[in-house]
XYZ file of N, CA and C in Angstrom:
606
model
N 95.256 83.993 86.198
C 95.140 85.935 86.763
C 95.438 86.159 87.566
N 96.316 87.101 88.934
C 96.386 86.598 89.766
C 94.449 87.888 91.099
N 94.542 87.130 91.615
C 93.498 87.715 92.690
C 93.545 87.523 93.792
N 93.372 88.391 95.409
C 93.459 88.389 96.589
C 92.200 88.207 97.181
N 92.503 87.008 98.161
C 91.345 86.835 98.622
C 91.081 87.400 100.358
N 90.271 87.508 100.460
C 89.393 88.146 101.815
C 89.069 86.658 102.274
N 89.998 86.409 103.611
C 89.246 84.959 104.571
C 88.982 85.559 105.664
N 88.447 84.091 106.822
C 87.462 84.454 107.240
C 88.227 83.457 108.463
N 87.997 83.817 110.049
C 87.599 81.796 110.580
C 86.766 81.985 110.670
N 85.926 80.261 110.708
C 85.095 79.628 110.987
C 84.290 80.434 111.592
N 83.061 79.751 111.983
C 82.223 80.572 113.324
C 81.957 79.371 114.322
N 82.291 78.111 115.081
C 82.836 77.436 115.316
C 83.541 77.694 116.124
N 84.290 78.700 117.111
C 85.491 78.978 117.110
C 85.283 78.824 118.807
N 86.795 78.351 119.168
C 86.201 78.678 120.781
C 86.885 79.636 121.662
N 85.627 80.509 121.667
C 86.148 81.831 121.926
C 85.313 81.526 123.929
N 85.382 83.005 124.341
C 84.334 83.158 125.757
C 83.101 82.939 125.538
N 82.739 82.337 125.909
C 81.312 82.862 126.035
C 80.825 83.970 125.012
N 79.754 83.645 124.110
C 79.664 84.829 123.717
C 77.824 84.627 123.684
N 76.871 85.739 123.677
C 75.558 86.103 123.291
C 75.213 85.859 122.042
N 74.580 85.435 121.577
C 74.251 85.758 120.316
C 73.683 86.979 120.055
N 73.181 87.388 121.016
C 73.573 88.942 120.802
C 73.780 90.272 121.014
N 74.743 89.609 121.645
C 75.979 91.248 121.692
C 76.733 91.571 121.403
N 75.955 92.640 120.662
C 76.809 92.942 119.156
C 78.515 93.576 119.374
N 77.861 93.767 121.044
C 79.348 93.982 121.487
C 80.496 93.014 121.230
N 79.641 91.584 121.978
C 81.184 90.824 121.933
C 81.295 89.880 120.690
N 80.440 90.521 119.972
C 80.727 90.335 118.250
C 81.663 90.500 117.387
N 81.205 91.980 118.482
C 82.553 92.634 117.483
C 83.746 92.709 117.825
N 84.028 92.437 119.655
C 85.322 92.484 120.042
C 85.492 91.248 119.636
N 85.295 90.399 119.323
C 85.493 89.572 118.985
C 86.634 89.228 117.585
N 85.883 89.980 116.360
C 86.565 90.383 115.201
C 88.073 91.149 115.599
N 87.748 91.944 116.267
C 88.674 92.952 116.951
C 89.736 91.763 117.010
N 89.894 90.767 117.819
C 90.875 89.864 118.587
C 91.985 88.925 117.296
N 90.439 88.810 116.857
C 90.863 88.037 114.925
C 91.707 89.212 114.039
N 91.328 89.756 114.009
C 91.889 91.211 113.067
C 93.689 91.433 113.213
N 93.813 91.467 115.235
C 94.254 92.214 115.460
C 95.875 90.492 115.320
N 95.209 89.490 115.982
C 95.861 88.256 115.426
C 96.413 88.603 114.327
N 95.388 88.841 113.178
C 96.557 89.004 111.892
C 97.329 90.179 111.581
N 97.284 91.134 111.380
C 98.057 91.932 112.150
C 100.138 91.225 112.081
N 99.234 90.343 113.219
C 100.539 90.119 113.664
C 100.983 89.174 113.352
N 100.452 88.426 112.715
C 101.032 86.913 112.006
C 101.452 87.594 111.075
N 101.163 88.921 110.476
C 101.792 89.842 109.162
C 102.605 90.161 109.470
N 103.284 90.849 110.318
C 103.839 91.519 110.559
C 105.711 90.913 111.170
N 105.463 89.311 111.509
C 105.975 88.759 112.474
C 107.606 88.111 110.783
N 108.229 89.092 111.272
C 109.729 89.498 109.573
C 109.922 87.937 110.172
N 109.757 87.114 111.692
C 110.761 85.896 111.245
C 109.665 84.630 110.381
N 108.847 84.825 109.817
C 108.177 84.582 108.954
C 108.031 84.544 107.721
N 108.309 86.215 107.047
C 108.647 85.950 106.077
C 110.358 85.653 105.851
N 110.544 85.893 106.330
C 112.254 85.139 106.243
C 112.745 83.676 106.129
N 111.455 82.883 107.111
C 111.442 81.242 106.670
C 111.000 81.380 105.232
N 109.626 82.090 104.576
C 109.344 81.516 103.250
C 110.055 81.854 102.139
N 110.949 83.043 102.931
C 111.782 83.077 101.490
C 113.086 82.406 101.390
N 113.648 81.903 102.491
C 114.381 80.532 102.417
C 114.152 79.580 101.652
N 113.470 78.815 102.267
C 112.822 77.754 102.058
C 111.744 77.585 100.197
N 111.358 78.551 99.747
C 110.560 79.704 98.729
C 110.534 80.307 97.413
N 111.720 80.767 98.088
C 111.897 82.201 97.300
C 111.042 83.273 97.583
N 111.455 83.887 96.817
C 110.870 85.746 97.174
C 109.623 85.991 95.623
N 109.358 85.195 95.529
C 108.226 85.144 93.888
C 106.575 84.154 94.346
N 106.136 84.541 93.490
C 105.133 84.010 93.342
C 104.779 82.717 94.753
N 106.077 81.507 94.455
C 105.977 80.742 94.762
C 106.482 80.933 96.625
N 106.892 81.945 96.833
C 107.380 82.142 97.976
C 106.076 82.876 98.949
N 105.144 83.716 97.958
C 104.274 84.325 98.591
C 102.924 83.826 98.445
N 102.829 82.578 97.940
C 101.504 81.821 98.453
C 101.582 80.711 99.456
N 103.212 80.312 99.204
C 103.887 79.285 100.660
C 103.697 80.756 102.152
N 103.689 81.265 102.158
C 103.490 82.690 102.562
C 102.608 83.033 103.405
N 101.170 82.615 102.757
C 100.374 83.011 103.384
C 99.343 82.019 103.485
N 99.701 80.944 103.212
C 99.452 79.122 103.566
C 99.464 79.823 104.695
N 101.028 79.827 104.973
C 101.579 79.689 106.964
C 100.811 80.890 108.008
N 100.378 81.953 107.366
C 100.055 83.020 107.755
C 98.502 82.519 108.644
N 97.530 81.415 107.575
C 96.110 81.406 108.000
C 96.473 80.525 108.445
N 97.318 79.131 108.620
C 97.781 78.287 109.555
C 97.847 78.573 111.389
N 98.699 79.492 111.225
C 99.286 79.926 112.582
C 98.372 81.100 112.948
N 97.009 81.449 112.319
C 95.940 82.273 112.908
C 95.219 81.139 112.926
N 94.361 80.555 112.125
C 93.943 79.054 112.565
C 94.195 78.567 113.606
N 95.002 78.309 114.011
C 95.793 77.629 115.051
C 95.299 78.098 116.737
N 95.330 80.056 116.564
C 95.580 81.229 117.542
C 93.714 80.682 117.926
N 92.685 80.029 117.145
C 92.042 79.576 117.168
C 90.877 78.484 117.285
N 91.246 78.061 117.763
C 90.494 77.101 117.611
C 89.447 76.061 117.942
N 88.771 75.631 117.572
C 87.017 75.194 117.163
C 86.615 74.333 118.632
N 85.658 74.200 118.618
C 85.061 73.825 119.637
C 85.950 72.500 120.499
N 86.190 72.079 119.354
C 86.936 70.883 120.193
C 88.310 70.401 119.969
N 88.218 71.778 120.405
C 90.600 72.140 120.009
C 90.786 72.079 118.740
N 90.573 71.800 117.498
C 91.079 71.868 116.592
C 91.548 73.079 116.266
N 92.487 73.341 114.942
C 92.901 75.210 114.442
C 91.472 75.157 113.874
N 90.246 76.458 113.459
C 89.928 76.813 112.817
C 89.726 76.856 111.105
N 88.033 76.520 111.106
C 88.892 76.839 109.388
C 88.641 77.813 109.142
N 89.346 77.355 107.976
C 89.239 79.331 107.366
C 88.142 78.890 106.083
N 87.951 80.417 105.670
C 87.045 80.078 104.560
C 87.081 81.271 103.813
N 86.895 81.479 102.378
C 87.068 82.370 101.475
C 85.315 83.035 101.404
N 85.241 84.485 101.398
C 84.478 84.950 100.850
C 83.571 85.932 99.272
N 85.387 86.410 99.956
C 85.896 87.712 98.449
C 86.929 88.633 98.019
N 86.804 88.392 97.447
C 88.235 88.381 95.909
C 88.113 89.461 95.596
N 89.288 90.248 95.312
C 88.810 91.890 94.912
C 90.265 91.158 93.801
N 89.561 91.238 92.527
C 90.560 90.290 91.503
C 91.103 92.077 90.281
N 92.661 91.807 90.101
C 93.383 93.211 89.651
C 92.972 93.340 87.978
N 92.384 92.007 87.882
C 91.596 92.299 85.891
C 92.301 93.526 84.963
N 93.670 92.992 85.111
C 94.697 93.776 84.334
C 94.986 93.131 83.221
N 95.522 93.831 81.937
C 96.222 92.626 81.353
C 97.443 92.154 80.487
N 97.974 92.109 82.272
C 99.053 91.830 82.032
C 99.887 90.855 82.798
N 100.841 90.467 83.346
C 101.446 89.431 84.124
C 101.869 89.803 85.395
N 102.485 90.960 84.949
C 102.515 92.077 86.021
C 102.524 92.961 86.702
N 100.730 93.173 86.087
C 99.547 94.254 86.937
C 100.195 95.533 87.482
N 100.856 96.465 86.877
C 101.841 97.067 87.169
C 100.792 98.700 87.572
N 101.227 99.776 88.026
C 100.236 100.481 88.551
C 99.299 101.779 86.525
N 98.219 101.493 87.051
C 97.584 102.086 85.765
C 97.277 101.386 85.048
N 97.256 100.024 85.030
C 97.268 98.779 84.407
C 95.440 97.950 84.591
N 95.159 98.555 86.040
C 94.045 97.903 86.606
C 92.830 98.490 86.713
N 91.987 97.703 86.718
C 90.517 97.764 86.507
C 90.188 97.325 87.464
N 90.360 96.775 88.618
C 89.877 96.419 89.970
C 87.833 95.348 89.642
N 87.740 94.738 89.693
C 86.744 93.889 90.499
C 86.305 93.204 91.737
N 85.669 93.832 92.431
C 85.348 92.888 93.460
C 84.452 92.342 93.439
N 84.545 90.460 94.434
C 83.728 89.700 93.768
C 83.616 89.234 95.010
N 82.272 88.583 95.002
C 81.646 87.516 96.439
C 81.035 86.158 96.120
N 81.698 85.408 97.262
C 81.681 83.991 96.964
C 80.837 83.618 96.712
N 79.873 82.463 96.305
C 78.597 81.782 96.625
C 79.089 80.703 95.870
N 78.654 79.261 96.289
C 79.600 78.219 96.323
C 80.877 77.795 95.096
N 81.534 78.746 95.733
C 82.595 78.549 94.686
C 82.651 79.361 92.947
N 81.758 79.884 93.321
C 81.737 80.704 91.775
C 81.533 82.743 93.127
N 82.601 82.848 92.346
C 82.568 84.799 92.039
C 81.572 85.382 91.079
N 80.407 86.213 92.034
C 79.716 87.345 91.351
C 80.024 89.396 92.133
N 80.252 89.466 90.596
C 81.137 91.087 90.506
C 79.932 91.691 92.107
N 80.060 92.210 92.608
C 79.494 93.421 93.941
C 79.947 94.471 93.287
N 81.235 94.939 92.729
C 81.278 96.699 92.460
C 83.118 96.422 91.213
N 82.356 96.728 90.544
C 84.146 97.271 89.213
C 83.826 98.111 89.532
N 85.801 98.601 89.387
C 86.074 100.681 89.254
C 86.910 100.431 88.037
N 87.097 101.442 87.797
C 88.807 101.446 86.533
C 90.003 102.089 86.891
N 90.366 101.975 86.253
C 92.464 102.154 86.470
C 92.274 102.957 87.312
N 91.485 103.590 87.632
C 92.318 105.588 88.814
C 91.243 104.779 90.131
N 91.027 104.165 89.964
C 90.296 103.196 91.319
C 88.602 104.202 91.220
N 88.060 104.165 91.148
C 86.860 105.060 91.340
C 85.835 104.289 90.930
N 85.071 104.537 91.203
C 83.719 103.218 91.028
C 83.114 103.290 90.164
N 83.116 102.071 89.554
C 81.999 102.009 88.304
C 80.867 101.852 88.308
N 80.697 100.094 88.952
C 79.116 99.840 89.069
C 79.426 99.092 90.288
N 77.735 99.574 90.879
C 78.204 98.081 92.308
C 76.750 97.796 91.383
N 76.646 96.477 92.405
C 75.302 95.524 92.362
C 74.739 95.318 93.749
N 74.073 96.477 94.136
C 73.109 96.740 95.529
C 72.484 95.054 96.349
N 72.089 94.804 94.834
C 71.417 93.424 94.982
C 72.152 92.773 95.801
N 73.292 92.735 95.637
C 74.619 91.325 95.483
C 74.714 91.774 97.063
N 75.133 92.721 97.169
C 75.531 94.298 98.348
C 74.892 93.264 99.645
N 73.323 93.624 99.494
C 72.573 93.617 100.289
C 72.576 91.983 100.860
N 72.622 91.127 99.864
C 72.348 89.272 99.660
C 73.436 89.193 100.948
N 74.550 90.233 100.834
C 75.998 89.370 101.486
C 76.293 90.234 102.822
N 75.908 91.333 102.518
C 75.016 92.021 104.406
C 74.559 91.325 105.207
N 73.094 90.704 104.623
C 72.467 89.578 105.155
C 73.458 88.555 105.639
N 74.710 88.560 105.215
C 74.889 86.798 105.102
C 76.009 86.986 106.539
N 76.674 88.234 106.292
C 78.021 88.017 106.865
C 77.630 89.447 107.320
N 77.804 89.483 109.127
C 77.939 91.110 109.589
C 78.799 91.664 109.464
N 79.756 91.515 109.221
C 81.744 92.308 109.303
C 81.645 92.441 107.830
N 80.337 92.272 107.273
C 80.843 93.026 105.649
C 81.336 94.565 104.783
N 80.637 95.223 105.736
C 81.255 96.523 105.350
C 82.543 96.611 105.929
N 83.160 95.632 106.619
C 84.525 96.272 107.152
C 85.002 96.349 106.378
N 84.714 93.944 105.952
C 85.523 93.523 104.598
C 85.501 93.941 103.475
N 84.471 94.872 103.537
C 84.455 96.035 101.932
C 85.787 97.407 102.262
N 85.474 98.051 103.167
C 86.642 98.677 103.398
C 88.466 98.016 102.969
N 88.033 96.967 103.607
C 89.434 95.797 103.425
C 89.909 96.349 102.195
N 88.502 95.523 101.256
C 88.653 94.864 100.065
C 88.762 96.475 98.527
N 88.884 97.114 99.421
C 88.499 99.115 98.872
C 89.926 99.426 98.680
N 90.787 99.698 100.113
C 92.087 99.007 100.255
C 93.303 98.580 99.079
N 92.647 97.321 98.943
C 93.676 96.406 97.539
C 93.099 97.277 96.206
N 91.792 97.556 96.012
C 91.744 98.674 94.793
C 92.647 99.732 94.726
N 92.685 100.677 96.037
C 93.566 101.619 95.529
C 95.300 101.712 95.444
N 95.559 100.197 96.105
C 96.705 99.487 96.669
C 97.154 99.386 94.344
N 96.480 98.592 94.558
C 96.222 98.090 93.410
C 96.479 98.892 91.793
N 95.513 99.755 91.926
C 95.552 100.702 90.280
C 96.644 101.943 91.419
N 97.334 101.728 92.685
C 98.185 103.061 92.253
C 99.455 102.372 92.299
N 99.756 101.313 92.812
C 101.015 100.703 93.202
C 101.118 99.151 92.462
N 100.497 98.456 91.567
C 100.633 97.057 90.888
C 99.914 96.167 91.779
N 100.139 95.366 91.502
C 100.109 93.801 92.482
C 101.984 93.372 93.177
N 101.430 92.804 94.480
C 102.455 92.583 94.789
C 103.195 91.542 93.781
N 104.907 92.140 94.387
C 105.751 91.401 93.589
C 106.613 90.336 94.904
N 106.704 90.786 96.176
C 107.483 89.807 96.714
C 106.651 89.887 98.457
N 107.119 89.082 98.899
C 106.446 88.539 100.038
C 106.756 89.344 101.066
N 107.307 90.740 101.362
C 107.815 91.669 101.778
C 106.271 92.764 101.498
N 106.236 92.947 100.211
C 105.389 93.787 98.940
C 103.139 93.114 99.724
N 103.431 91.807 99.439
C 102.173 91.303 99.733
C 102.210 91.789 101.579
N 102.721 91.217 102.201
C 102.338 91.138 103.503
C 102.070 92.951 103.819
N 102.275 93.418 103.312
C 102.664 94.772 103.628
C 100.994 95.842 103.264
N 101.012 95.194 102.035
C 99.641 94.885 101.166
C 98.477 94.812 101.416
N 98.723 92.812 102.651
C 97.641 92.691 102.751
C 97.337 93.549 104.914
N 98.509 93.930 104.735
C 98.118 94.314 106.975
C 97.801 96.082 106.274
N 97.651 97.120 105.132
C 97.055 98.193 104.703
C 95.846 97.475 105.002
N 95.025 96.333 104.030
C 93.841 95.992 103.808
C 93.182 96.184 105.384
N 93.348 95.037 106.171
C 93.227 94.626 107.285
C 93.555 95.393 108.425
N 94.188 96.909 108.401
C 93.873 98.125 109.209
C 93.108 98.303 109.123
N 92.570 98.573 107.850
C 91.231 99.634 107.211
C 90.027 98.429 108.268
N 90.167 97.198 107.964
C 88.828 96.187 108.187
C 88.749 97.013 110.073
N 89.854 96.583 110.567
C 90.272 96.637 111.789
C 89.383 98.114 112.400
N 89.966 99.453 112.030
C 89.443 100.710 111.761
C 87.409 100.565 112.438
N 86.896 100.300 110.881
C 85.721 99.940 110.816
C 84.762 99.223 111.908
N 85.494 98.304 111.973
C 85.438 96.901 113.920
C 85.540 98.797 114.834
N 86.091 98.582 115.148
C 86.741 99.693 116.221
C 85.245 100.486 116.068
N 84.931 101.533 114.939
C 84.520 102.757 115.347
C 82.792 101.333 114.919
N 82.734 100.866 114.858
C 81.196 100.066 115.455
C 81.354 99.998 116.569
N 82.067 99.600 117.706
C 82.772 99.932 119.318
C 82.121 101.142 119.684
N 82.467 101.865 119.297
C 82.092 103.242 119.585
C 80.649 103.206 119.248
N 80.217 103.618 118.024
C 79.073 103.662 117.551
C 77.826 102.997 118.436
N 78.609 101.703 119.157
C 77.568 101.044 120.113
C 78.437 100.798 121.602
N 78.506 102.189 122.147
C 79.446 102.774 123.315
C 78.984 100.752 123.926
N 80.377 100.594 123.076
C 81.282 99.364 123.741
C 81.856 99.240 124.716
N 82.741 98.898 125.202
C 83.628 98.834 125.392
C 84.861 98.294 124.900
N 86.125 99.517 124.535
C 87.209 99.364 123.892
C 87.993 98.051 123.709
N 88.337 96.792 122.553
C 89.717 96.305 123.247
C 90.983 97.104 123.184
N 92.164 96.126 123.678
C 93.078 95.957 124.205
C 93.984 95.534 123.028
């Protein structure tokens, strides 16, 4: 079954010195990371490379995603100069009954990953309307990840796209699908900067 994964860089990255209590710095670094992710997904040459060597179907989409993650991880080396580790925390499962996952066939589920196992955080119907939410799990993940609410905005965009358009079927569709999700996450962090009266990040 198809699913989408929300991924983040590891915590031990080689960023300018940051005060652990400085929310502005934390949010700014999240914005810098998302901006790099968006830049990489928008890179047409990377899409062309994946199509040329792996085709435009699922294999190409999978290899393309790996290459996007590789480029982003190399842009944020850890404190030893190695590419930052990518870790997955959340996923959106289309939960459709056919392999094509067409519009109107999906009842997506947003799951949070604990020790490799996904637990349902929010469930939606085929119109993209919320059916149920586990508040205890949401509070747990919010306590574990200070970017949780931004990531949920990202995942909810995937829910909207899955129910209205279906699962991506080409590299271009996959890239644009992820761009829309990361744009929602970016807007969340920008709002946080404004609410905390932080300096804007360009």
